[in-house]
Amino acid sequence: MSYIDEVKARLEQKNPNEPLYHQAMGEILNSLRLAIDKHEDEYRKTKLLERLLEPERSISFRVTWVDDNGEVQVNRGYRIQFNSALGPYKGGLRFHPSVNRSMLNFLALEQTFKNALTGQAIGGAKGGSDFDPKGKSDGEIMRFCQSFMTELYRHIGPNTDVPAGDIGVGGREIGFLYGQYKRLTNTVDGTLSGKGLAYGGSEVRTEATGYGLVYIAQEALEKIGKTFRGATVVVSGSGNVATYAVEKAQHLGANVVTVSDSSGYVYDPNGIDVAVLKQVKEVERARISVYAERVPTAVYYPGEKVWGVQCDIALPCAIQNELELDDAKKLVQNGVIGVFEGANMPTTREATAYLQKNGVVFIPGKASNAGGVAVSALEMGQNASRKHRSFEDVDAELKEIMHTIYTEISQAAMDYNVPGNFVVGANIAGFRKVIKAMREEGYV
């Protein structure tokens, strides 16, 4: 049995109830076979893969808070500090009922490779809680965030671990978390990113993941003589990533015709009205069906996914495993030329393989959605220097980072004779950086 298969079987047996982690681990290991097989004896001797795939630290804790009715509620909180070889842990906090250890191990592993691809000195982590912000008052969310931070604060710091936002954690939640961190530590520093501009946040942070997604997609499209201009684009999701991917794609001349949430999707043949979308989702925090109520040309499809809509480019920006094999078949049948992941692992392995087999340009989330963490790292530098940077300056650097990521994953794929396979390229490029640091730092 190969070293990769040994490790995969051992970790699956060791973590039997973590399917999402198994999926992410399997995708990475299968992509790395070409790189690992050449050094199998050396890597086995030093237990390199075991060290790479085991979190350095896993923290779980109780979060007790009081709702508006005076009733005590109890949730679980987590922080998975996966790998610090390249720098302080960096990764988002997710508040959603589906959050569990398997999900966070998968996200933290992906984050480790993603952060490596940015070229910045940041390690990988992820955290969150099974708390659901939907339907909660501002007061309830504040009390939950304060309780959550009352435990988390002892495990983080500007040179240790710098959390950011993720699903369910936006500017409001980051503000409450940071306020409590300051009270507990008596410090004002860059421990959280995604902060408001008034207290140390970075320009472009809100837009970064969506903008970065479109920047790297444009790079890939230009290599095959295509562009966003005149293209029909379908987008899933309606959070920050989706909203600003829609906005940037429209700036480049695309007609973006869908957005969605967990209740269904809207189709607008005239193109999504970003101003209305922001009002509905960012201000009112309403369901996506409200968009269709306000835009006469839009149609709402309850309980359905966007992948049956004819398009040239697809941007899955919602949640993991949302694009399955049958969805991939619909996209190919309808003539899609590129699928670029805005969410973390939104495409199943079977769907990914089908898209690649049928000549669709496909870039995985660990590369294509790295813009968010890249600008978070820029915010860390801004906080350390106490020097604010302009929107134009940060946006230009984001664009350059995404260009560099595309160049590196393309080169890594060519180095192993699989040109155009950006899944292999992204995993190998990230792997090279992480293991170089791990080997140079020793076996502890």
XYZ file of C-alpha atoms in Angstrom:
444
model
C 0.000 0.000 0.000
C 1.305 3.445 -0.875
C 2.143 5.951 1.845
C -0.786 8.135 0.812
C -3.250 5.241 1.032
C -1.829 4.183 4.408
C -2.279 7.658 5.853
C -5.730 8.120 4.351
C -6.982 4.784 5.752
C -5.457 5.458 9.165
C -6.969 8.922 9.497
C -10.395 7.789 8.314
C -10.334 5.047 10.958
C -9.098 7.493 13.589
C -11.805 10.066 12.759
C -14.795 7.911 11.761
C -17.469 10.585 12.109
C -15.863 13.357 10.055
C -17.076 12.950 6.437
C -16.288 16.510 5.367
C -12.741 16.210 6.664
C -12.374 12.862 4.866
C -13.564 14.501 1.635
C -11.116 17.408 1.863
C -8.257 15.152 2.919
C -8.976 12.716 0.077
C -9.090 15.490 -2.532
C -5.771 16.879 -1.340
C -3.999 13.529 -1.056
C -5.151 12.327 -4.472
C -3.904 15.591 -5.997
C -0.550 15.222 -4.269
C 0.258 11.688 -5.441
C 2.530 12.961 -8.187
C 4.510 15.031 -5.694
C 4.582 12.564 -2.811
C 5.378 9.361 -4.675
C 8.789 10.781 -5.669
C 9.728 11.239 -1.993
C 7.661 8.460 -0.427
C 10.387 6.895 1.735
C 11.577 10.230 3.098
C 8.063 11.466 3.871
C 7.059 8.181 5.498
C 10.165 8.200 7.691
C 9.477 11.709 8.990
C 5.680 11.156 9.221
C 5.244 14.257 7.101
C 1.650 13.616 6.035
C 0.565 12.636 9.523
C 1.944 15.927 10.833
C 0.452 17.905 7.970
C -3.033 16.433 8.368
C -3.312 16.524 12.159
C -4.321 19.889 13.662
C -1.721 21.403 15.950
C -4.468 22.319 18.403
C -8.230 21.699 18.600
C -10.200 23.761 21.097
C -13.858 23.245 21.991
C -15.829 25.082 24.642
C -19.279 25.828 26.012
C -20.961 29.122 25.121
C -23.708 30.107 27.553
C -25.846 33.184 26.886
C -29.262 34.621 27.737
C -31.906 35.279 25.079
C -34.423 38.147 25.021
C -36.909 36.067 27.014
C -34.447 35.676 29.844
C -33.864 32.000 29.070
C -30.380 30.514 29.246
C -29.106 29.018 25.980
C -26.065 26.796 25.500
C -24.048 26.367 22.287
C -20.723 24.833 21.386
C -17.758 26.903 20.310
C -14.649 25.730 18.455
C -11.264 26.902 17.228
C -9.138 24.544 15.131
C -5.581 25.882 14.949
C -4.414 23.631 12.152
C -0.957 24.719 11.034
C 1.319 27.621 11.991
C 4.362 26.707 9.892
C 4.041 29.846 7.764
C 2.881 32.285 10.434
C 0.136 33.001 12.982
C -3.067 31.058 12.546
C -5.537 32.811 10.229
C -9.063 31.825 9.295
C -12.698 32.716 9.762
C -15.343 32.092 12.397
C -18.593 30.518 11.185
C -21.892 30.759 13.096
C -24.317 28.222 11.644
C -26.314 25.230 12.989
C -24.282 22.852 10.789
C -20.960 23.736 12.444
C -19.187 20.748 13.987
C -15.644 19.456 14.351
C -15.654 17.629 10.989
C -16.655 20.784 9.122
C -14.063 22.908 10.880
C -11.256 20.377 10.395
C -12.038 20.398 6.665
C -12.176 24.189 6.530
C -8.979 24.602 8.560
C -7.082 22.155 6.337
C -8.277 23.990 3.226
C -7.378 27.293 4.879
C -3.818 26.128 5.470
C -3.257 25.541 1.751
C -5.222 28.640 0.741
C -3.191 30.896 3.009
C 0.030 29.408 1.669
C -1.044 30.280 -1.879
C -1.415 33.971 -0.998
C 2.339 34.194 -0.368
C 1.728 35.888 2.985
C 3.104 34.825 6.365
C -0.077 33.249 7.743
C -0.950 29.773 8.933
C -4.309 28.024 8.763
C -7.191 27.871 11.251
C -10.981 27.893 11.424
C -13.563 28.222 14.157
C -17.132 28.992 15.011
C -20.242 27.741 16.713
C -23.505 25.910 16.056
C -25.272 29.159 17.028
C -27.740 30.381 14.381
C -27.839 34.207 13.991
C -30.965 34.062 11.828
C -34.002 35.419 13.623
C -31.959 36.685 16.562
C -32.106 40.275 17.779
C -29.018 42.476 17.855
C -29.014 42.142 21.628
C -29.038 38.347 21.485
C -26.238 38.291 18.941
C -24.209 40.717 21.059
C -24.629 38.609 24.192
C -23.713 35.434 22.331
C -20.617 37.036 20.779
C -19.497 38.365 24.143
C -19.844 34.946 25.741
C -18.070 33.283 22.818
C -15.136 35.696 23.059
C -14.932 35.315 26.846
C -13.483 31.866 26.187
C -11.837 32.380 22.815
C -9.755 35.418 23.809
C -7.236 33.337 25.780
C -6.321 31.363 22.646
C -5.806 34.210 20.150
C -3.644 37.292 19.599
C -2.026 39.354 16.820
C 1.029 37.082 16.706
C -0.787 33.848 17.584
C -4.178 33.574 15.885
C -6.157 36.230 14.009
C -9.767 35.153 13.329
C -11.986 36.775 10.710
C -15.603 36.434 9.605
C -17.277 33.664 7.631
C -20.862 32.476 7.163
C -23.019 34.083 9.845
C -20.222 36.378 11.003
C -20.218 39.775 9.316
C -19.303 43.280 10.376
C -21.877 43.356 13.183
C -20.582 40.153 14.777
C -16.919 41.106 14.348
C -17.646 44.400 16.103
C -19.239 42.666 19.099
C -16.422 40.097 19.262
C -13.694 42.730 19.046
C -15.331 44.934 21.655
C -15.349 42.061 24.125
C -11.768 41.117 23.262
C -10.664 44.674 24.103
C -12.505 44.620 27.427
C -10.944 41.323 28.438
C -7.370 42.053 27.355
C -7.106 45.815 27.804
C -5.409 45.970 24.404
C -6.201 47.491 21.032
C -4.500 45.421 18.337
C -5.099 43.524 15.110
C -6.342 40.292 16.658
C -9.510 40.178 14.529
C -9.769 41.142 10.877
C -12.863 42.248 9.026
C -13.275 45.128 11.456
C -15.146 48.312 10.611
C -13.175 51.086 8.926
C -13.722 53.273 11.976
C -11.651 51.001 14.212
C -8.863 49.529 12.125
C -10.570 47.704 9.285
C -9.246 47.548 5.747
C -10.707 48.959 2.578
C -11.846 46.219 0.147
C -12.189 43.604 2.929
C -15.938 43.285 2.369
C -15.477 42.991 -1.391
C -12.244 40.979 -1.340
C -13.387 37.377 -1.765
C -15.881 38.171 -4.522
C -13.557 40.560 -6.329
C -10.621 38.149 -6.030
C -12.743 35.323 -7.420
C -13.545 37.329 -10.532
C -9.934 38.509 -10.929
C -8.547 34.961 -11.022
C -11.417 33.747 -13.208
C -10.632 36.526 -15.686
C -6.987 35.384 -15.769
C -8.042 31.830 -16.599
C -10.600 32.900 -19.194
C -8.122 35.137 -21.013
C -5.786 32.164 -21.448
C -8.450 30.427 -23.558
C -9.435 33.566 -25.446
C -12.578 34.270 -23.424
C -13.676 37.058 -21.092
C -16.515 38.122 -18.822
C -17.607 40.724 -21.350
C -20.873 39.575 -22.895
C -20.889 36.318 -20.915
C -23.925 34.986 -19.057
C -22.999 34.157 -15.465
C -24.855 32.207 -12.787
C -23.958 32.809 -9.151
C -25.149 30.836 -6.142
C -25.394 32.420 -2.722
C -26.192 35.991 -1.753
C -23.717 36.793 1.000
C -20.611 38.925 0.689
C -18.815 36.578 -1.690
C -21.738 36.255 -4.088
C -22.759 39.912 -3.918
C -19.344 41.296 -4.757
C -18.632 38.618 -7.341
C -21.826 39.793 -9.068
C -20.710 43.401 -8.771
C -17.217 42.835 -10.188
C -18.411 40.516 -12.975
C -20.874 43.211 -14.033
C -18.067 45.788 -13.999
C -16.274 43.546 -16.492
C -19.301 43.400 -18.784
C -21.006 40.156 -17.742
C -24.738 39.580 -17.445
C -25.185 37.902 -14.038
C -28.651 36.373 -13.946
C -28.971 34.466 -10.643
C -28.374 34.649 -6.906
C -29.705 32.301 -4.230
C -30.009 31.392 -0.576
C -31.060 28.257 1.286
C -34.731 28.873 0.366
C -34.258 28.944 -3.443
C -32.966 31.227 -6.186
C -33.992 34.210 -8.281
C -33.492 34.522 -12.022
C -33.308 37.992 -13.513
C -32.670 37.975 -17.293
C -31.893 41.701 -17.226
C -29.081 41.142 -14.758
C -29.056 41.165 -10.955
C -29.627 44.630 -9.492
C -26.795 44.813 -6.953
C -28.282 47.793 -5.111
C -31.510 45.890 -4.460
C -29.558 42.742 -3.530
C -27.515 44.655 -0.944
C -30.623 46.242 0.519
C -32.397 42.896 0.854
C -29.483 40.815 2.169
C -27.110 43.248 3.892
C -29.526 45.805 5.343
C -32.806 43.950 5.850
C -31.270 40.452 6.180
C -34.326 39.095 4.367
C -34.823 35.984 2.211
C -33.849 36.154 -1.456
C -37.529 35.881 -2.462
C -37.904 39.523 -1.392
C -35.617 40.501 -4.285
C -38.136 39.055 -6.744
C -40.937 40.980 -5.058
C -39.115 44.254 -5.776
C -37.674 43.653 -9.241
C -40.399 43.121 -11.875
C -38.168 41.138 -14.250
C -37.057 38.632 -11.583
C -38.618 35.219 -10.983
C -38.235 33.292 -7.722
C -37.755 29.490 -7.775
C -38.316 28.114 -4.254
C -36.299 25.092 -3.168
C -34.257 24.912 -6.386
C -30.607 25.403 -7.317
C -29.224 27.684 -10.021
C -27.262 25.101 -12.014
C -29.968 24.364 -14.576
C -29.865 27.943 -15.884
C -27.999 28.258 -19.174
C -24.712 30.099 -18.713
C -21.144 30.541 -19.892
C -19.603 30.891 -16.418
C -20.688 29.484 -13.049
C -19.583 30.875 -9.688
C -20.649 28.659 -6.750
C -20.481 31.029 -3.763
C -22.831 29.500 -1.182
C -21.735 26.443 0.815
C -19.844 23.156 0.610
C -21.076 20.384 -1.724
C -23.803 22.511 -3.305
C -22.776 21.584 -6.876
C -23.232 17.841 -7.336
C -22.685 15.481 -10.274
C -26.161 15.972 -11.766
C -25.665 19.740 -11.529
C -22.332 19.462 -13.324
C -24.005 17.491 -16.103
C -26.604 20.251 -16.530
C -23.901 22.897 -16.718
C -21.931 20.977 -19.349
C -25.062 20.276 -21.361
C -25.839 24.000 -21.338
C -22.363 24.921 -22.609
C -20.552 26.223 -19.519
C -16.884 27.055 -20.189
C -15.683 27.852 -16.665
C -16.561 27.021 -13.050
C -14.735 29.017 -10.382
C -15.368 28.311 -6.710
C -16.213 31.230 -4.447
C -17.199 29.063 -1.476
C -15.081 26.439 0.285
C -15.362 23.095 -1.539
C -18.809 23.820 -3.039
C -18.259 21.232 -5.791
C -18.271 17.518 -4.963
C -15.328 15.395 -6.112
C -17.519 13.572 -8.636
C -18.778 16.840 -10.087
C -15.253 18.257 -10.235
C -13.998 15.214 -12.130
C -16.910 15.440 -14.592
C -16.298 19.117 -15.286
C -12.580 18.563 -15.855
C -13.219 15.538 -18.070
C -15.504 17.651 -20.254
C -12.977 20.436 -20.748
C -14.472 22.986 -18.356
C -11.938 25.369 -16.821
C -12.173 24.694 -13.087
C -10.365 26.492 -10.248
C -10.868 25.209 -6.676
C -11.794 27.481 -3.800
C -8.454 27.214 -2.033
C -7.089 29.281 -4.922
C -10.066 31.197 -6.295
C -11.536 32.443 -3.020
C -8.193 33.344 -1.416
C -8.796 37.069 -1.911
C -10.637 37.404 1.380
C -7.860 36.068 3.562
C -5.284 37.928 1.465
C -6.879 41.269 2.320
C -7.314 40.121 5.928
C -3.549 39.691 6.062
C -3.146 43.167 4.586
C -5.398 44.420 7.390
C -3.061 42.766 9.909
C -0.147 44.702 8.438
C -2.173 47.908 8.434
C -3.041 47.428 12.117
C 0.604 46.820 13.014
C 1.737 49.979 11.206
C -1.297 52.116 12.223
C -1.349 53.329 8.623
C -4.584 53.290 6.629
C -4.430 52.297 2.952
C -6.717 53.554 0.183
C -9.318 51.431 -1.581
C -7.411 51.716 -4.866
C -4.131 50.653 -3.272
C -5.589 47.577 -1.579
C -7.626 46.592 -4.642
C -4.517 46.783 -6.844
C -2.594 44.562 -4.431
C -5.486 42.093 -4.275
C -5.513 41.869 -8.063
C -1.758 41.265 -8.115
C -2.050 38.534 -5.453
C -4.720 36.721 -7.486
C -2.541 37.025 -10.598
C 0.368 35.472 -8.694
C -1.813 32.641 -7.399
C -2.984 31.860 -10.924
C 0.599 31.876 -12.204
C 1.817 29.584 -9.412
C -0.951 27.002 -9.677
C -0.580 26.958 -13.474
C 3.151 26.385 -13.165
C 2.750 23.653 -10.539
C 0.312 21.801 -12.806
C 2.763 22.045 -15.715
C 5.644 20.881 -13.503
C 3.806 17.578 -13.032
C 2.625 17.270 -16.639
C -1.045 18.004 -15.985
C -1.396 21.475 -17.565
C -4.734 23.114 -16.875
C -5.498 20.893 -13.881
C -5.794 23.660 -11.307
C -6.899 21.281 -8.535
C -3.556 19.472 -8.725
C -1.734 22.750 -9.269
C -3.294 24.479 -6.249
C -2.676 21.571 -3.905
C 0.919 21.054 -5.006
C 1.750 24.762 -4.886
C 0.333 25.093 -1.379
C 1.901 21.818 -0.228
C 5.358 22.882 -1.363
C 5.261 26.043 0.737
C 3.855 24.470 3.890
C 6.136 21.434 4.003
C 9.236 23.496 3.260
C 8.554 25.522 6.403
C 7.632 22.424 8.425
C 10.824 20.612 7.470
C 13.023 23.630 8.193
C 11.390 24.158 11.596
C 11.981 20.562 12.743
C 9.788 17.643 13.748
C 7.982 19.150 16.733
